[in-house]
Short mmCIF file of C-alpha atoms in Angstrom, two decimals:
data_model
loop_
_atom_site.label_atom_id
_atom_site.label_comp_id
_atom_site.label_asym_id
_atom_site.label_seq_id
_atom_site.Cartn_x
_atom_site.Cartn_y
_atom_site.Cartn_z
CA UNK A 1 -57.02 106.86 -13.00
CA UNK A 2 -57.18 103.78 -15.22
CA UNK A 3 -57.32 100.09 -14.36
CA UNK A 4 -56.39 97.47 -16.93
CA UNK A 5 -55.26 93.87 -17.18
CA UNK A 6 -51.53 93.31 -17.50
CA UNK A 7 -49.74 92.25 -20.65
CA UNK A 8 -46.58 90.13 -20.75
CA UNK A 9 -44.34 93.17 -21.13
CA UNK A 10 -45.56 94.48 -17.74
CA UNK A 11 -44.55 91.50 -15.65
CA UNK A 12 -40.93 92.32 -14.78
CA UNK A 13 -41.77 95.90 -13.78
CA UNK A 14 -44.75 94.76 -11.71
CA UNK A 15 -42.69 92.09 -9.95
CA UNK A 16 -40.08 94.66 -8.95
CA UNK A 17 -42.84 97.07 -7.84
CA UNK A 18 -44.68 94.47 -5.71
CA UNK A 19 -41.54 92.91 -4.20
CA UNK A 20 -40.26 96.34 -3.13
CA UNK A 21 -43.55 97.28 -1.45
CA UNK A 22 -43.98 93.85 0.13
CA UNK A 23 -40.66 94.17 1.95
CA UNK A 24 -42.24 96.83 4.17
CA UNK A 25 -44.16 95.31 7.08
CA UNK A 26 -46.82 98.01 7.02
CA UNK A 27 -47.70 97.01 3.41
CA UNK A 28 -47.18 93.25 3.62
CA UNK A 29 -49.38 90.84 1.64
CA UNK A 30 -48.68 87.36 2.99
CA UNK A 31 -49.67 85.44 -0.15
CA UNK A 32 -46.52 86.77 -1.82
CA UNK A 33 -42.83 86.70 -1.01
CA UNK A 34 -40.46 89.65 -0.84
CA UNK A 35 -37.75 88.37 -3.17
CA UNK A 36 -37.95 89.72 -6.74
CA UNK A 37 -37.32 86.36 -8.40
CA UNK A 38 -40.02 84.55 -6.41
CA UNK A 39 -42.52 87.35 -7.10
CA UNK A 40 -41.64 87.32 -10.80
CA UNK A 41 -42.15 83.55 -10.99
CA UNK A 42 -45.52 83.85 -9.21
CA UNK A 43 -46.71 86.63 -11.53
CA UNK A 44 -45.62 84.70 -14.62
CA UNK A 45 -47.60 81.66 -13.42
CA UNK A 46 -50.67 83.85 -12.86
CA UNK A 47 -50.26 85.45 -16.28
CA UNK A 48 -50.17 82.01 -17.90
CA UNK A 49 -53.19 80.74 -15.93
CA UNK A 50 -56.31 81.25 -18.06
CA UNK A 51 -58.54 81.67 -14.98
CA UNK A 52 -56.36 84.20 -13.13
CA UNK A 53 -55.56 87.83 -13.84
CA UNK A 54 -53.37 90.72 -12.69
CA UNK A 55 -54.72 94.27 -12.74
CA UNK A 56 -52.75 97.51 -12.88
CA UNK A 57 -53.80 100.94 -11.66
CA UNK A 58 -52.10 103.90 -13.33
CA UNK A 59 -52.44 107.64 -13.84
CA UNK A 60 -50.88 109.52 -16.71
CA UNK A 61 -48.76 106.50 -17.54
CA UNK A 62 -47.40 106.26 -13.98
CA UNK A 63 -47.77 102.95 -12.14
CA UNK A 64 -49.83 103.48 -8.96
CA UNK A 65 -50.91 100.00 -7.89
CA UNK A 66 -51.33 96.33 -8.73
CA UNK A 67 -53.43 93.40 -7.53
CA UNK A 68 -53.42 89.77 -8.57
CA UNK A 69 -56.57 87.65 -8.70
CA UNK A 70 -55.44 84.03 -8.25
CA UNK A 71 -58.58 82.10 -9.16
CA UNK A 72 -59.43 78.67 -7.72
CA UNK A 73 -62.53 77.25 -9.41
CA UNK A 74 -62.61 74.21 -7.10
CA UNK A 75 -63.87 76.26 -4.15
CA UNK A 76 -65.09 79.34 -6.04
CA UNK A 77 -62.52 81.61 -4.40
CA UNK A 78 -60.03 84.28 -5.39
CA UNK A 79 -56.76 84.77 -3.52
CA UNK A 80 -56.19 88.53 -3.64
CA UNK A 81 -52.46 89.01 -4.21
CA UNK A 82 -52.43 92.63 -3.11
CA UNK A 83 -53.45 95.34 -3.45
CA UNK A 84 -50.02 96.97 -3.61
CA UNK A 85 -50.06 100.78 -3.79
CA UNK A 86 -47.22 103.25 -4.28
CA UNK A 87 -47.67 105.29 -1.09
CA UNK A 88 -45.62 108.19 -2.51
CA UNK A 89 -47.94 109.06 -5.38
CA UNK A 90 -50.07 111.47 -3.33
CA UNK A 91 -49.79 114.13 -0.64
CA UNK A 92 -53.04 113.11 1.03
CA UNK A 93 -51.57 109.69 1.64
CA UNK A 94 -53.93 107.57 3.69
CA UNK A 95 -57.30 108.43 2.14
CA UNK A 96 -55.94 108.26 -1.41
CA UNK A 97 -54.09 105.01 -0.81
CA UNK A 98 -57.25 103.39 0.55
CA UNK A 99 -59.26 104.74 -2.38
CA UNK A 100 -56.77 103.11 -4.78
CA UNK A 101 -56.94 99.83 -2.87
CA UNK A 102 -60.72 99.91 -3.10
CA UNK A 103 -60.63 100.62 -6.84
CA UNK A 104 -58.43 97.58 -7.49
CA UNK A 105 -60.50 95.28 -5.26
CA UNK A 106 -63.73 96.43 -6.92
CA UNK A 107 -62.19 95.74 -10.34
CA UNK A 108 -61.56 92.13 -9.34
CA UNK A 109 -65.11 91.79 -7.97
CA UNK A 110 -66.52 93.12 -11.25
CA UNK A 111 -64.36 90.70 -13.27
CA UNK A 112 -65.17 87.74 -10.97
CA UNK A 113 -68.68 88.18 -9.55
CA UNK A 114 -70.08 85.61 -7.09
CA UNK A 115 -66.68 84.46 -5.85
CA UNK A 116 -65.24 84.50 -2.33
CA UNK A 117 -62.40 87.04 -2.13
CA UNK A 118 -59.66 85.98 0.29
CA UNK A 119 -57.08 88.39 1.72
CA UNK A 120 -54.00 87.50 3.76
CA UNK A 121 -52.37 90.61 5.24
CA UNK A 122 -49.36 91.23 7.43
CA UNK A 123 -50.53 92.23 10.91
CA UNK A 124 -48.99 95.70 10.46
CA UNK A 125 -50.83 96.42 7.18
CA UNK A 126 -53.25 98.84 8.84
CA UNK A 127 -54.42 100.70 5.74
CA UNK A 128 -55.41 97.53 3.89
CA UNK A 129 -57.27 96.25 6.97
CA UNK A 130 -59.14 99.54 7.31
CA UNK A 131 -60.02 99.51 3.61
CA UNK A 132 -61.37 95.96 3.79
CA UNK A 133 -63.40 96.60 6.94
CA UNK A 134 -64.90 99.69 5.27
CA UNK A 135 -65.90 97.44 2.35
CA UNK A 136 -67.59 94.96 4.70
CA UNK A 137 -64.92 92.24 4.75
CA UNK A 138 -65.09 89.66 7.54
CA UNK A 139 -62.05 89.11 9.77
CA UNK A 140 -61.34 85.35 9.78
CA UNK A 141 -58.48 85.11 12.25
CA UNK A 142 -54.72 85.31 12.64
CA UNK A 143 -51.95 83.00 11.50
CA UNK A 144 -48.32 82.72 12.51
CA UNK A 145 -45.49 82.18 10.07
CA UNK A 146 -43.01 79.95 11.87
CA UNK A 147 -39.40 79.36 10.86
CA UNK A 148 -37.02 76.48 11.53
CA UNK A 149 -33.25 76.90 11.20
CA UNK A 150 -31.49 73.67 10.24
CA UNK A 151 -29.23 73.81 13.29
CA UNK A 152 -32.30 73.98 15.55
CA UNK A 153 -33.99 70.85 14.12
CA UNK A 154 -34.91 68.28 16.82
CA UNK A 155 -36.51 65.30 15.00
CA UNK A 156 -38.92 62.70 16.37
CA UNK A 157 -38.05 59.14 15.35
CA UNK A 158 -41.44 57.58 16.16
CA UNK A 159 -43.80 56.16 13.52
CA UNK A 160 -43.30 54.84 9.99
CA UNK A 161 -44.62 57.38 7.46
CA UNK A 162 -45.05 56.22 3.85
CA UNK A 163 -45.32 58.16 0.59
CA UNK A 164 -48.68 58.72 -1.05
CA UNK A 165 -49.96 56.27 -3.69
CA UNK A 166 -53.19 56.41 -5.72
CA UNK A 167 -54.77 53.74 -3.52
CA UNK A 168 -54.90 56.32 -0.70
CA UNK A 169 -56.59 59.02 -2.80
CA UNK A 170 -60.09 58.89 -1.30
CA UNK A 171 -58.75 58.51 2.23
CA UNK A 172 -56.52 61.58 1.93
CA UNK A 173 -59.31 63.69 0.40
CA UNK A 174 -61.70 62.69 3.18
CA UNK A 175 -59.15 63.28 5.94
CA UNK A 176 -58.00 66.64 4.60
CA UNK A 177 -61.53 67.97 4.10
CA UNK A 178 -62.52 66.88 7.61
CA UNK A 179 -59.47 68.39 9.31
CA UNK A 180 -59.46 71.60 7.22
CA UNK A 181 -63.06 72.25 6.06
CA UNK A 182 -63.41 75.24 3.74
CA UNK A 183 -59.68 75.95 3.54
CA UNK A 184 -58.02 77.48 0.47
CA UNK A 185 -57.10 74.07 -1.08
CA UNK A 186 -59.61 71.24 -0.80
CA UNK A 187 -58.68 67.55 -0.86
CA UNK A 188 -59.12 67.16 -4.62
CA UNK A 189 -56.82 70.12 -5.28
CA UNK A 190 -54.25 68.63 -2.91
CA UNK A 191 -54.17 65.39 -4.88
CA UNK A 192 -53.87 67.27 -8.19
CA UNK A 193 -50.98 69.34 -6.85
CA UNK A 194 -49.21 66.23 -5.54
CA UNK A 195 -48.85 65.06 -9.16
CA UNK A 196 -46.44 67.94 -9.72
CA UNK A 197 -42.78 67.05 -9.18
CA UNK A 198 -42.15 69.51 -6.35
CA UNK A 199 -44.99 68.39 -4.08
CA UNK A 200 -45.11 65.41 -1.71
CA UNK A 201 -47.67 63.77 0.52
CA UNK A 202 -46.50 61.56 3.39
CA UNK A 203 -49.08 59.61 5.33
CA UNK A 204 -49.41 57.42 8.40
CA UNK A 205 -51.56 54.27 8.45
CA UNK A 206 -52.80 52.59 11.62
CA UNK A 207 -55.39 49.82 11.98
CA UNK A 208 -55.67 49.78 8.16
CA UNK A 209 -56.82 53.40 8.26
CA UNK A 210 -55.13 56.57 6.99
CA UNK A 211 -54.84 58.57 10.21
CA UNK A 212 -52.44 61.39 9.32
CA UNK A 213 -50.74 63.16 6.43
CA UNK A 214 -48.42 66.03 5.61
CA UNK A 215 -48.42 67.97 2.32
CA UNK A 216 -45.26 69.89 1.48
CA UNK A 217 -43.11 71.41 -1.26
CA UNK A 218 -39.59 70.04 -1.60
CA UNK A 219 -38.41 72.41 -4.35
CA UNK A 220 -39.27 75.59 -2.48
CA UNK A 221 -39.22 74.05 1.02
CA UNK A 222 -42.57 74.79 2.61
CA UNK A 223 -45.06 72.83 4.72
CA UNK A 224 -48.59 73.47 3.46
CA UNK A 225 -50.77 71.13 5.55
CA UNK A 226 -50.35 68.69 8.42
CA UNK A 227 -53.45 66.84 9.61
CA UNK A 228 -54.22 63.96 11.96
CA UNK A 229 -57.54 62.15 12.53
CA UNK A 230 -59.06 63.41 15.79
CA UNK A 231 -59.25 59.85 17.17
CA UNK A 232 -55.50 59.34 16.74
CA UNK A 233 -54.06 62.56 18.08
CA UNK A 234 -51.52 62.79 20.90
CA UNK A 235 -49.86 59.56 19.71
CA UNK A 236 -46.78 61.12 18.10
CA UNK A 237 -48.14 60.80 14.54
CA UNK A 238 -47.85 64.51 13.74
CA UNK A 239 -44.31 64.67 15.13
CA UNK A 240 -43.29 61.66 13.04
CA UNK A 241 -44.77 63.05 9.79
CA UNK A 242 -43.32 66.47 10.41
CA UNK A 243 -39.84 65.14 11.20
CA UNK A 244 -39.70 62.92 8.12
CA UNK A 245 -40.83 65.75 5.81
CA UNK A 246 -38.40 68.23 7.35
CA UNK A 247 -35.50 65.79 7.03
CA UNK A 248 -36.27 65.29 3.32
CA UNK A 249 -36.59 69.02 2.61
CA UNK A 250 -33.41 69.92 4.44
CA UNK A 251 -31.45 67.10 2.79
CA UNK A 252 -32.76 67.47 -0.78
CA UNK A 253 -32.28 71.22 -0.90
CA UNK A 254 -29.33 71.63 1.44
CA UNK A 255 -31.74 74.15 2.96
CA UNK A 256 -30.77 76.28 5.92
CA UNK A 257 -34.33 77.09 6.99
CA UNK A 258 -37.99 76.10 6.52
CA UNK A 259 -41.24 78.00 7.03
CA UNK A 260 -44.86 77.08 7.69
CA UNK A 261 -48.13 78.84 8.48
CA UNK A 262 -50.38 77.93 11.42
CA UNK A 263 -53.50 79.41 12.98
CA UNK A 264 -52.66 81.53 16.03
CA UNK A 265 -55.52 79.75 17.81
CA UNK A 266 -54.03 76.30 17.16
CA UNK A 267 -52.01 76.09 20.35
CA UNK A 268 -51.39 72.34 20.07
CA UNK A 269 -49.90 72.70 16.57
CA UNK A 270 -47.74 75.63 17.66
CA UNK A 271 -46.44 73.53 20.55
CA UNK A 272 -45.72 70.64 18.15
CA UNK A 273 -43.76 72.87 15.77
CA UNK A 274 -41.84 74.46 18.61
CA UNK A 275 -40.97 70.97 19.88
CA UNK A 276 -39.03 70.20 16.67
CA UNK A 277 -37.36 73.63 16.64
CA UNK A 278 -39.69 76.13 14.91
CA UNK A 279 -39.99 79.71 16.17
CA UNK A 280 -42.69 82.33 15.46
CA UNK A 281 -41.46 84.78 12.84
CA UNK A 282 -44.49 86.93 11.88
CA UNK A 283 -48.27 87.24 12.28
CA UNK A 284 -50.79 87.62 9.44
CA UNK A 285 -54.52 88.37 9.34
CA UNK A 286 -57.14 86.74 7.10
CA UNK A 287 -60.18 88.54 5.68
CA UNK A 288 -63.03 87.31 3.50
CA UNK A 289 -65.12 89.57 1.30
#
């Protein structure tokens, strides 16, 4: 079998391949969607990113597997978009599939030594979990994907959130990094991303202090982070930020639903999201190698 980096002509075929496999719960990679167009867009962005790469595994010209290495230099980490393996290429399915997964992961490690390799798997993706554990990966916990249907939205009208301005830069970085230490986007990355048209940061100020914020995507409605200073929790700040962001996303996009990801251990956040109408849709597992 051969492993190589993709070329531009590969992208449409790979997007169709990955989207098809990702629709199956037992092969789900949670970093990626299941819709062909969204997968294609993601792969094109990775292909154009000088730091990132996509690797293809093939045998005799037949596509066997693919993995994306989405590189973040800010925190020296790689988001492993995959591995996706065609389960029908072999009779001895499980052992061969895991061997192919390992080959793709090891290719990324060789290309990017001394990085942290982050995996985000659907809870039913047993083969990938077994492969990673065999390689010595550390289980880092479970997350829920929660979904809100527009007709279920129950907003909170407390608080007066304001939009981010440059004068709040240091405060937002400090707050984000204290609430979410070591997460996949640090505070500096958050600020950089907020300069892009589709991203927004709303924040709450009390006693001349930035005490809460929410970071979200209005173009592809998605809530990325919601954080509140520990000394100001249980005051309705999170509900206010969440409600204002949801209202904007639903209105601007005429969206029928929204999704977010939350740690399964974060019972207070789950309760908050359920209070405004979110319901648990799926569970995913994080691993670090």
